[in-house]
């Protein structure tokens, strides 16, 4: 099913507002899922609207929460999402983070008590477009076994980085510290496809290629112990350091009302001009030699594919499976009853 970006936006906002999200939350979520879909990041695109509605129906998110900004310290701003979506909390705190980074050279934005489901690259990319170097990370629910373990303990725990470039789009990467994002396993299940070996374990701790068994078991960290300890670092920085939960202390919202899906997000912003003064432009240009060295070897920079997809989507729209489109239309045209 082909949709223009405007059609994808309208469908997203209609679904979210129809199920009780405030206009501010609906717009923040729509910006994220439409951007992900436009960059052909299917696991974080329009398909995520289903989970946004499901979480609301199960009482796992306050769809009308107003984030509170707290000036924590000279280089630290905190935003209490108050049980709302992390996307609106980030947008509420972003300008405060930018101002602090420019004033002090380095600043941190801590988001607390937030329902998080989204890709991180739009957040760090939006900061790089303001001339800042940015790093973001967040834990998720306990879906991943530690290297050598058999049971889920840590989240998929994504980390994202963005570097401003003098010309063109920022250099950006965003990846889960698990072998693959959990959404990719769910997309395989929905499509009736097996997953590759090495992605996951079943509930008994045995390797599996069955996506349903994987979702009931545990994903694996990428790179063995290296991905495992990187995931632990993310748990610590975006958990105890900012006064929030570890991944295994949360769980998805469910019909029993016992779910605790809220957790934290840690964002670091650095201002090259504070570090370098009048040399900032020359040093940013120096970094271009590294990027050029990658490209001339025939290799791909990590953000190239997404940026090419973005251009196509702006011209041609986005494609989603017909079954997903039907589900979304059903959500849009339903009675919109609150949980």
XYZ file of N, CA and C in Angstrom, residues 83-303:
663
model
N 4.695 9.987 32.946
C 3.983 8.833 32.419
C 3.531 8.984 30.992
N 3.893 10.079 30.354
C 3.550 10.279 28.952
C 4.627 9.725 28.041
N 4.483 9.990 26.756
C 5.425 9.484 25.767
C 6.742 10.258 25.818
N 7.845 9.557 25.618
C 9.168 10.185 25.677
C 9.363 11.222 24.582
N 8.673 11.075 23.457
C 8.902 11.972 22.324
C 8.524 13.403 22.645
N 7.371 13.615 23.276
C 6.984 14.962 23.660
C 7.902 15.487 24.757
N 8.332 14.618 25.668
C 9.263 15.040 26.718
C 10.574 15.520 26.111
N 11.094 14.789 25.117
C 12.324 15.218 24.456
C 12.131 16.560 23.764
N 11.047 16.695 23.019
C 10.815 17.952 22.305
C 10.663 19.119 23.279
N 10.086 18.852 24.441
C 9.913 19.901 25.447
C 11.252 20.339 26.027
N 12.181 19.393 26.187
C 13.473 19.717 26.792
C 14.574 20.083 25.819
N 14.341 19.897 24.514
C 15.418 20.045 23.531
C 16.058 21.429 23.542
N 15.265 22.490 23.529
C 15.852 23.827 23.479
C 16.649 24.129 24.734
N 16.205 23.617 25.873
C 16.967 23.803 27.112
C 18.317 23.104 27.008
N 18.328 21.909 26.426
C 19.583 21.172 26.232
C 20.510 21.939 25.297
N 19.990 22.441 24.194
C 20.804 23.202 23.233
C 21.413 24.429 23.907
N 20.616 25.154 24.656
C 21.117 26.360 25.322
C 22.214 26.040 26.319
N 22.027 24.971 27.095
C 23.039 24.593 28.073
C 24.324 24.122 27.390
N 24.184 23.356 26.315
C 25.373 22.879 25.605
C 26.172 24.051 25.042
N 25.494 25.039 24.520
C 26.190 26.206 23.982
C 26.789 27.077 25.077
N 26.180 27.064 26.246
C 26.699 27.860 27.355
C 27.891 27.202 28.038
N 27.835 25.876 28.208
C 28.841 25.167 28.990
C 29.711 24.221 28.170
N 29.405 24.052 26.894
C 30.185 23.152 26.052
C 29.663 21.734 26.052
N 29.189 21.270 27.214
C 28.660 19.912 27.374
C 27.396 19.999 28.220
N 26.376 19.268 27.830
C 25.142 19.252 28.618
C 24.446 17.909 28.458
N 23.650 17.560 29.461
C 22.890 16.306 29.473
C 21.406 16.620 29.631
N 20.595 15.902 28.871
C 19.150 15.907 29.062
C 18.757 14.548 29.599
N 18.140 14.529 30.773
C 17.642 13.295 31.375
C 16.128 13.299 31.286
N 15.577 12.309 30.608
C 14.122 12.143 30.527
C 13.725 11.026 31.475
N 12.789 11.309 32.370
C 12.341 10.326 33.365
C 10.867 9.977 33.186
N 10.523 8.775 33.646
C 9.117 8.342 33.732
C 8.401 8.446 32.392
N 9.035 7.897 31.358
C 8.507 8.030 30.003
C 8.202 6.679 29.379
N 7.124 6.643 28.588
C 6.855 5.508 27.722
C 7.666 5.719 26.448
N 8.601 4.795 26.164
C 9.499 4.950 25.020
C 9.333 3.775 24.062
N 9.198 4.069 22.783
C 9.096 3.005 21.787
C 9.870 3.343 20.519
N 10.378 4.539 20.409
C 10.752 5.110 19.113
C 12.232 4.962 18.795
N 12.556 5.202 17.523
C 13.951 5.291 17.096
C 14.592 6.514 17.732
N 15.900 6.442 17.985
C 16.618 7.556 18.595
C 17.255 8.489 17.568
N 17.458 7.991 16.330
C 18.190 8.829 15.380
C 17.517 10.156 15.078
N 16.161 10.269 15.034
C 15.601 11.598 14.781
C 15.974 12.611 15.866
N 16.128 12.133 17.095
C 16.463 13.032 18.195
C 17.899 13.549 18.072
N 18.856 12.629 17.903
C 20.250 13.088 17.817
C 20.493 13.855 16.522
N 19.804 13.478 15.453
C 19.966 14.182 14.180
C 19.445 15.611 14.299
N 18.368 15.800 15.035
C 17.827 17.149 15.209
C 18.795 18.035 15.980
N 19.601 17.439 16.859
C 20.613 18.203 17.593
C 21.825 18.494 16.706
N 22.234 17.524 15.891
C 23.349 17.747 14.968
C 23.001 18.822 13.952
N 21.743 18.898 13.554
C 21.321 19.951 12.627
C 21.429 21.331 13.260
N 21.546 21.382 14.588
C 21.775 22.641 15.301
C 23.258 22.862 15.565
N 24.113 22.000 14.995
C 25.556 22.171 15.135
C 26.173 21.461 16.306
N 25.416 20.609 16.997
C 25.926 19.902 18.171
C 26.261 18.455 17.837
N 27.224 17.899 18.556
C 27.479 16.456 18.532
C 26.575 15.842 19.594
N 25.885 14.763 19.260
C 24.865 14.244 20.166
C 24.948 12.740 20.316
N 24.647 12.275 21.527
C 24.619 10.858 21.863
C 23.364 10.604 22.681
N 22.614 9.552 22.347
C 21.400 9.221 23.095
C 21.357 7.728 23.360
N 20.743 7.359 24.466
C 20.614 5.935 24.809
C 19.442 5.756 25.761
N 18.860 4.564 25.724
C 17.743 4.252 26.615
C 17.666 2.753 26.825
N 17.323 2.312 28.034
C 17.055 0.883 28.228
C 15.653 0.560 27.745
N 15.371 -0.696 27.551
C 13.998 -1.132 27.258
C 13.685 -2.268 28.218
N 12.534 -2.894 28.045
C 12.178 -4.005 28.919
C 13.159 -5.159 28.739
N 13.176 -6.063 29.698
C 14.144 -7.164 29.708
C 13.805 -8.178 28.618
N 14.425 -7.985 27.458
C 14.217 -8.857 26.309
C 15.491 -9.600 25.906
N 16.633 -9.254 26.490
C 17.927 -9.724 25.998
C 18.680 -10.465 27.106
N 19.222 -11.623 26.776
C 20.057 -12.364 27.724
C 21.482 -11.807 27.692
N 22.172 -11.734 28.818
C 23.575 -11.351 28.783
C 24.400 -12.406 28.063
N 25.545 -12.003 27.534
C 26.403 -12.967 26.842
C 26.723 -14.137 27.769
N 26.478 -15.344 27.300
C 26.690 -16.537 28.110
C 25.498 -16.913 28.960
N 24.464 -16.043 29.006
C 23.286 -16.328 29.808
C 22.197 -17.000 28.988
N 21.058 -17.255 29.649
C 19.972 -17.994 29.005
C 18.623 -17.302 29.126
N 18.544 -16.295 30.001
C 17.252 -15.674 30.284
C 17.320 -14.167 30.056
N 16.194 -13.535 29.685
C 16.200 -12.092 29.464
C 16.478 -11.327 30.751
N 17.364 -10.350 30.677
C 17.722 -9.515 31.818
C 17.797 -8.046 31.423
N 18.369 -7.764 30.249
C 18.589 -6.395 29.812
C 17.649 -6.068 28.654
N 17.551 -4.784 28.348
C 16.755 -4.369 27.210
C 17.535 -4.497 25.907
N 16.849 -4.184 24.811
C 17.544 -4.104 23.521
C 18.460 -2.883 23.496
N 18.216 -1.952 24.381
C 19.107 -0.860 24.759
C 19.815 -0.176 23.583
N 19.067 0.601 22.804
C 19.673 1.280 21.665
C 20.582 2.439 22.061
N 21.514 2.743 21.175
C 22.403 3.889 21.323
C 22.487 4.582 19.966
N 22.458 5.895 19.974
C 22.495 6.665 18.731
C 23.492 7.805 18.875
N 24.127 8.154 17.757
C 25.147 9.202 17.721
C 24.969 10.013 16.446
N 25.166 11.320 16.541
C 25.076 12.162 15.343
C 26.143 13.244 15.379
N 26.770 13.453 14.229
C 27.881 14.409 14.069
C 27.505 15.413 12.976
N 27.562 16.716 13.271
C 27.195 17.707 12.259
C 28.239 17.791 11.155
N 27.769 17.955 9.921
C 28.665 18.064 8.781
C 28.489 19.433 8.128
N 29.568 20.009 7.588
C 29.470 21.344 6.981
C 28.465 21.407 5.847
N 28.392 20.345 5.065
C 27.445 20.291 3.952
C 26.721 18.946 3.989
N 25.435 18.963 3.779
C 24.694 17.713 3.727
C 24.208 17.258 5.092
N 23.668 16.049 5.106
C 23.050 15.503 6.311
C 24.104 15.078 7.325
N 23.751 15.095 8.622
C 24.706 14.654 9.652
C 25.091 13.187 9.479
N 26.277 12.851 9.998
C 26.695 11.450 10.113
C 25.987 10.892 11.343
N 25.154 9.885 11.148
C 24.307 9.394 12.232
C 24.243 7.878 12.231
N 24.318 7.288 13.416
C 23.998 5.870 13.527
C 23.077 5.655 14.720
N 22.326 4.580 14.670
C 21.361 4.231 15.709
C 21.176 2.727 15.639
N 21.541 2.017 16.686
C 21.353 0.568 16.653
C 21.094 0.017 18.046
N 20.369 -1.072 18.061
C 20.152 -1.799 19.308
C 21.436 -2.532 19.677
N 21.630 -2.738 20.963
C 22.777 -3.531 21.405
C 22.454 -5.022 21.405
N 21.212 -5.367 21.092
C 20.889 -6.750 20.763
C 21.268 -6.980 19.307
N 21.311 -8.241 18.884
C 21.655 -8.541 17.501
C 20.723 -7.801 16.550
N 19.460 -7.660 16.965
C 18.469 -7.007 16.126
C 17.419 -6.390 17.040
N 16.760 -5.340 16.588
C 15.672 -4.758 17.366
C 14.532 -5.765 17.514
N 13.847 -5.740 18.633
C 12.759 -6.692 18.860
C 11.642 -6.508 17.827
N 11.482 -5.268 17.363
C 10.482 -5.021 16.339
C 10.727 -5.802 15.063
N 12.010 -6.066 14.753
C 12.322 -6.858 13.559
C 11.831 -8.295 13.716
N 11.938 -8.841 14.918
C 11.441 -10.193 15.167
C 9.918 -10.211 15.036
N 9.275 -9.174 15.566
C 7.819 -9.086 15.465
C 7.381 -8.965 14.004
N 8.126 -8.217 13.197
C 7.782 -8.104 11.775
C 7.930 -9.455 11.065
N 8.951 -10.238 11.436
C 9.091 -11.593 10.875
C 7.895 -12.460 11.276
N 7.475 -12.341 12.530
C 6.326 -13.142 12.981
C 5.072 -12.763 12.201
N 4.865 -11.469 12.025
C 3.676 -11.016 11.306
C 3.687 -11.471 9.850
N 4.885 -11.573 9.276
C 5.013 -11.982 7.873
C 5.097 -13.493 7.709
N 5.112 -14.246 8.806
C 5.210 -15.698 8.736
C 6.581 -16.181 8.299
N 7.626 -15.416 8.614
C 8.986 -15.769 8.204
C 9.814 -16.195 9.411
N 10.742 -17.108 9.191
C 11.680 -17.507 10.231
C 12.763 -16.440 10.377
N 13.348 -16.366 11.555
C 14.434 -15.416 11.784
C 15.772 -16.126 11.592
N 16.839 -15.384 11.293
C 18.152 -16.015 11.132
C 18.656 -16.654 12.420
N 19.440 -17.668 12.280
C 20.107 -18.283 13.440
C 21.015 -17.239 14.091
N 21.107 -17.305 15.411
C 21.985 -16.391 16.131
C 21.306 -15.135 16.635
N 20.009 -15.011 16.344
C 19.281 -13.843 16.828
C 18.741 -14.037 18.237
N 18.327 -15.256 18.559
C 17.527 -15.403 19.777
C 17.602 -16.808 20.361
N 17.108 -16.904 21.600
C 16.924 -18.162 22.311
C 15.439 -18.331 22.608
N 14.994 -19.595 22.752
C 13.611 -19.821 23.168
C 13.516 -19.751 24.691
N 12.332 -20.028 25.233
C 12.114 -19.899 26.678
C 12.953 -20.871 27.498
N 13.464 -21.920 26.849
C 14.326 -22.889 27.542
C 15.803 -22.563 27.382
N 16.105 -21.443 26.722
C 17.491 -21.044 26.539
C 18.174 -21.709 25.361
N 17.391 -22.282 24.436
C 17.955 -22.951 23.272
C 17.883 -22.034 22.055
N 18.872 -22.080 21.165
C 18.817 -21.264 19.947
C 17.559 -21.580 19.142
N 16.960 -20.557 18.558
C 15.728 -20.764 17.788
C 15.694 -19.850 16.571
N 15.012 -20.329 15.528
C 14.748 -19.519 14.343
C 13.252 -19.224 14.217
N 12.475 -19.604 15.217
C 11.035 -19.374 15.243
C 10.771 -18.028 15.921
N 10.226 -17.042 15.216
C 10.044 -15.725 15.836
C 9.110 -15.748 17.037
N 8.092 -16.611 17.021
C 7.186 -16.699 18.169
C 7.917 -17.217 19.393
N 8.752 -18.238 19.205
C 9.552 -18.769 20.326
C 10.558 -17.737 20.800
N 11.107 -16.961 19.863
C 12.078 -15.929 20.232
C 11.424 -14.844 21.079
N 10.209 -14.446 20.720
C 9.517 -13.407 21.478
C 9.157 -13.897 22.880
N 9.009 -15.208 23.042
C 8.737 -15.780 24.360
C 10.021 -16.070 25.129
N 11.161 -15.997 24.442
C 12.442 -16.293 25.069
C 13.288 -15.047 25.247
N 14.451 -15.017 24.601
C 15.366 -13.888 24.779
C 16.143 -13.628 23.495
N 16.314 -12.363 23.174
C 17.236 -11.986 22.113
C 18.657 -12.102 22.633
N 19.609 -12.068 21.710
C 21.026 -12.135 22.078
C 21.695 -10.784 21.838
N 22.729 -10.453 22.621
C 23.459 -9.207 22.366
C 24.330 -9.357 21.127
N 24.543 -8.250 20.413
C 25.445 -8.328 19.268
C 26.888 -8.408 19.769
N 27.733 -9.088 19.021
C 29.153 -9.119 19.354
C 29.485 -9.813 20.655
N 28.623 -10.703 21.122
C 28.932 -11.448 22.351
C 29.098 -10.542 23.554
N 30.203 -10.706 24.279
C 30.392 -9.959 25.526
C 30.556 -8.468 25.285
N 31.012 -8.067 24.076
C 31.190 -6.638 23.810
C 29.848 -5.921 23.777
N 28.888 -6.484 23.048
C 27.558 -5.894 23.036
C 26.885 -5.978 24.387
N 27.182 -7.035 25.121
C 26.567 -7.240 26.428
C 26.995 -6.154 27.412
N 28.288 -5.837 27.464
C 28.739 -4.820 28.422
C 28.347 -3.417 27.959
N 28.273 -3.198 26.647
C 27.783 -1.916 26.161
C 26.330 -1.722 26.589
N 25.546 -2.785 26.505
C 24.163 -2.730 26.958
C 24.087 -2.425 28.453
N 24.988 -3.011 29.235
C 25.012 -2.737 30.669
C 25.350 -1.278 30.942
N 26.275 -0.707 30.177
C 26.617 0.710 30.329
C 25.382 1.574 30.109
N 24.589 1.247 29.062
C 23.382 2.015 28.764
C 22.381 1.901 29.904
N 22.227 0.699 30.453
C 21.341 0.512 31.600
C 21.729 1.457 32.744
N 23.033 1.575 32.994
C 23.507 2.375 34.124
C 23.352 3.874 33.879
N 23.725 4.332 32.678
C 23.658 5.770 32.393
C 22.223 6.266 32.282
N 21.353 5.450 31.683
C 19.971 5.873 31.481
C 19.043 5.322 32.557
N 19.627 4.728 33.597
C 18.854 4.191 34.703
C 19.253 4.836 36.014
N 20.105 4.176 36.813
C 20.461 4.720 38.115
C 21.066 6.128 38.079
N 21.884 6.432 37.079
C 22.526 7.749 37.047
C 21.512 8.883 36.985
N 20.396 8.679 36.295
C 19.401 9.748 36.179
C 18.173 9.476 37.053
N 18.309 8.517 37.974
C 17.229 8.252 38.916
C 16.052 7.530 38.310
N 16.331 6.593 37.391
C 15.240 5.869 36.754
C 15.477 4.366 36.838
N 14.628 3.574 36.163
C 14.617 2.134 36.313
C 15.627 1.453 35.398
N 16.058 0.276 35.815
C 16.760 -0.645 34.937
C 15.725 -1.387 34.086
N 16.193 -1.980 32.975
C 15.279 -2.650 32.070
C 14.451 -3.732 32.730
N 15.075 -4.553 33.579
C 14.326 -5.659 34.166
C 13.365 -5.202 35.256
N 13.407 -3.923 35.613
C 12.456 -3.374 36.582
C 11.218 -2.797 35.899
N 11.126 -2.971 34.586
C 9.964 -2.522 33.823
C 9.358 -3.716 33.092
N 8.151 -3.535 32.622
C 7.517 -4.550 31.786
C 6.432 -3.872 30.961
N 6.102 -4.452 29.808
C 5.080 -3.830 28.970
C 3.743 -3.730 29.701
N 2.958 -2.742 29.314
C 1.605 -2.633 29.850
C 0.791 -3.851 29.431
N -0.095 -4.281 30.321
C -0.928 -5.443 30.011
C -2.316 -5.242 30.591
N -3.209 -6.125 30.242
C -4.596 -5.979 30.654
C -4.807 -6.024 32.150
N -3.869 -6.579 32.911
C -4.025 -6.681 34.362
C -3.763 -5.363 35.070
N -3.183 -4.397 34.345
C -2.848 -3.120 34.965
C -1.561 -3.157 35.756
N -0.825 -4.270 35.690
C 0.398 -4.417 36.477
C 1.654 -4.016 35.686
N 1.502 -3.675 34.428
C 2.662 -3.292 33.633
C 3.274 -1.993 34.114
N 4.584 -1.902 34.002
C 5.307 -0.676 34.372
C 6.228 -0.312 33.201
N 5.665 0.247 32.141
C 6.471 0.455 30.942
C 7.363 1.688 30.963
N 7.217 2.568 31.961
C 7.997 3.807 31.939
C 9.441 3.594 32.383
N 10.339 4.311 31.722
C 11.752 4.292 32.126
C 12.409 5.574 31.645
N 13.749 5.612 31.597
C 14.464 6.853 31.330
C 15.188 6.880 29.998
N 15.679 8.067 29.663
C 16.494 8.263 28.470
C 17.588 9.273 28.797
N 18.781 9.016 28.290
C 19.956 9.847 28.555
C 20.444 10.427 27.231
N 20.560 11.756 27.162
C 21.078 12.412 25.961
C 22.228 13.340 26.336
N 23.299 13.236 25.599
C 24.488 14.055 25.805
C 24.699 14.923 24.574
N 24.899 16.229 24.779
C 25.150 17.152 23.671
C 26.465 17.888 23.915
N 27.283 17.979 22.877
C 28.578 18.661 22.953
C 28.634 19.725 21.860
N 29.133 20.903 22.207
C 29.203 22.010 21.267
C 30.625 22.148 20.734
N 30.879 21.815 19.463
C 32.243 21.921 18.915
C 32.829 23.318 19.055
N 32.011 24.341 18.996
C 32.527 25.706 19.079
C 33.024 26.035 20.473
N 32.447 25.417 21.481
C 32.955 25.610 22.843
C 34.300 24.922 23.024
N 34.472 23.770 22.370
C 35.735 23.042 22.459
C 36.830 23.723 21.644
N 36.468 24.281 20.494
C 37.467 24.648 19.486
C 37.525 26.123 19.149
N 36.539 26.892 19.551
C 36.524 28.313 19.229
C 36.581 28.554 17.734
N 37.466 29.448 17.289
C 37.527 29.776 15.856
C 37.998 28.615 14.977
N 38.531 27.553 15.586
C 38.990 26.394 14.793
C 37.874 25.386 14.511
N 36.673 25.649 14.999
C 35.608 24.655 14.905
C 35.315 24.274 13.467
N 35.152 25.228 12.588
C 34.802 24.911 11.202
C 35.898 24.095 10.538
N 37.172 24.473 10.798
C 38.284 23.742 10.183
C 38.327 22.301 10.685
N 38.047 22.101 11.972
C 38.100 20.751 12.522
C 36.921 19.904 12.044
N 35.763 20.518 11.880
C 34.638 19.780 11.318
C 34.937 19.377 9.871
N 35.618 20.257 9.163
C 36.006 19.921 7.799
C 37.042 18.803 7.794
N 37.921 18.795 8.788
C 38.924 17.728 8.920
C 38.241 16.368 9.030
N 37.118 16.324 9.743
C 36.399 15.064 9.916
C 35.891 14.523 8.591
N 35.683 15.393 7.617
C 35.183 14.949 6.317
C 36.152 13.988 5.642
N 37.452 14.109 5.970
C 38.446 13.205 5.381
C 38.165 11.756 5.781
N 37.686 11.576 7.010
C 37.353 10.225 7.474
C 36.162 9.675 6.694
N 35.132 10.486 6.538
C 33.953 10.032 5.806
C 34.287 9.743 4.345
N 35.115 10.607 3.754
C 35.509 10.389 2.363
C 36.327 9.117 2.228
N 37.159 8.830 3.231
C 37.958 7.616 3.200
C 37.112 6.357 3.209
N 35.976 6.420 3.872
C 35.052 5.285 3.879
C 34.418 5.113 2.497
N 33.929 6.213 1.953
C 33.175 6.156 0.712
C 34.044 5.752 -0.475
N 35.283 6.247 -0.536
C 36.129 5.947 -1.693
C 36.497 4.472 -1.752
N 36.388 3.766 -0.638
C 36.657 2.329 -0.643
C 35.435 1.518 -1.088
N 34.353 2.221 -1.403
C 33.135 1.522 -1.787
C 32.281 1.121 -0.607
N 32.663 1.533 0.588
C 31.880 1.238 1.787
C 30.785 2.295 1.944
N 29.860 2.040 2.837
C 28.720 2.927 3.019
C 28.745 3.536 4.410
N 28.530 4.835 4.494
C 28.350 5.467 5.789
C 27.017 5.014 6.377
N 26.915 4.903 7.695
C 25.734 4.287 8.283
C 24.428 5.025 8.033
N 24.471 6.308 7.711
C 23.228 7.038 7.477
C 22.881 7.181 6.004
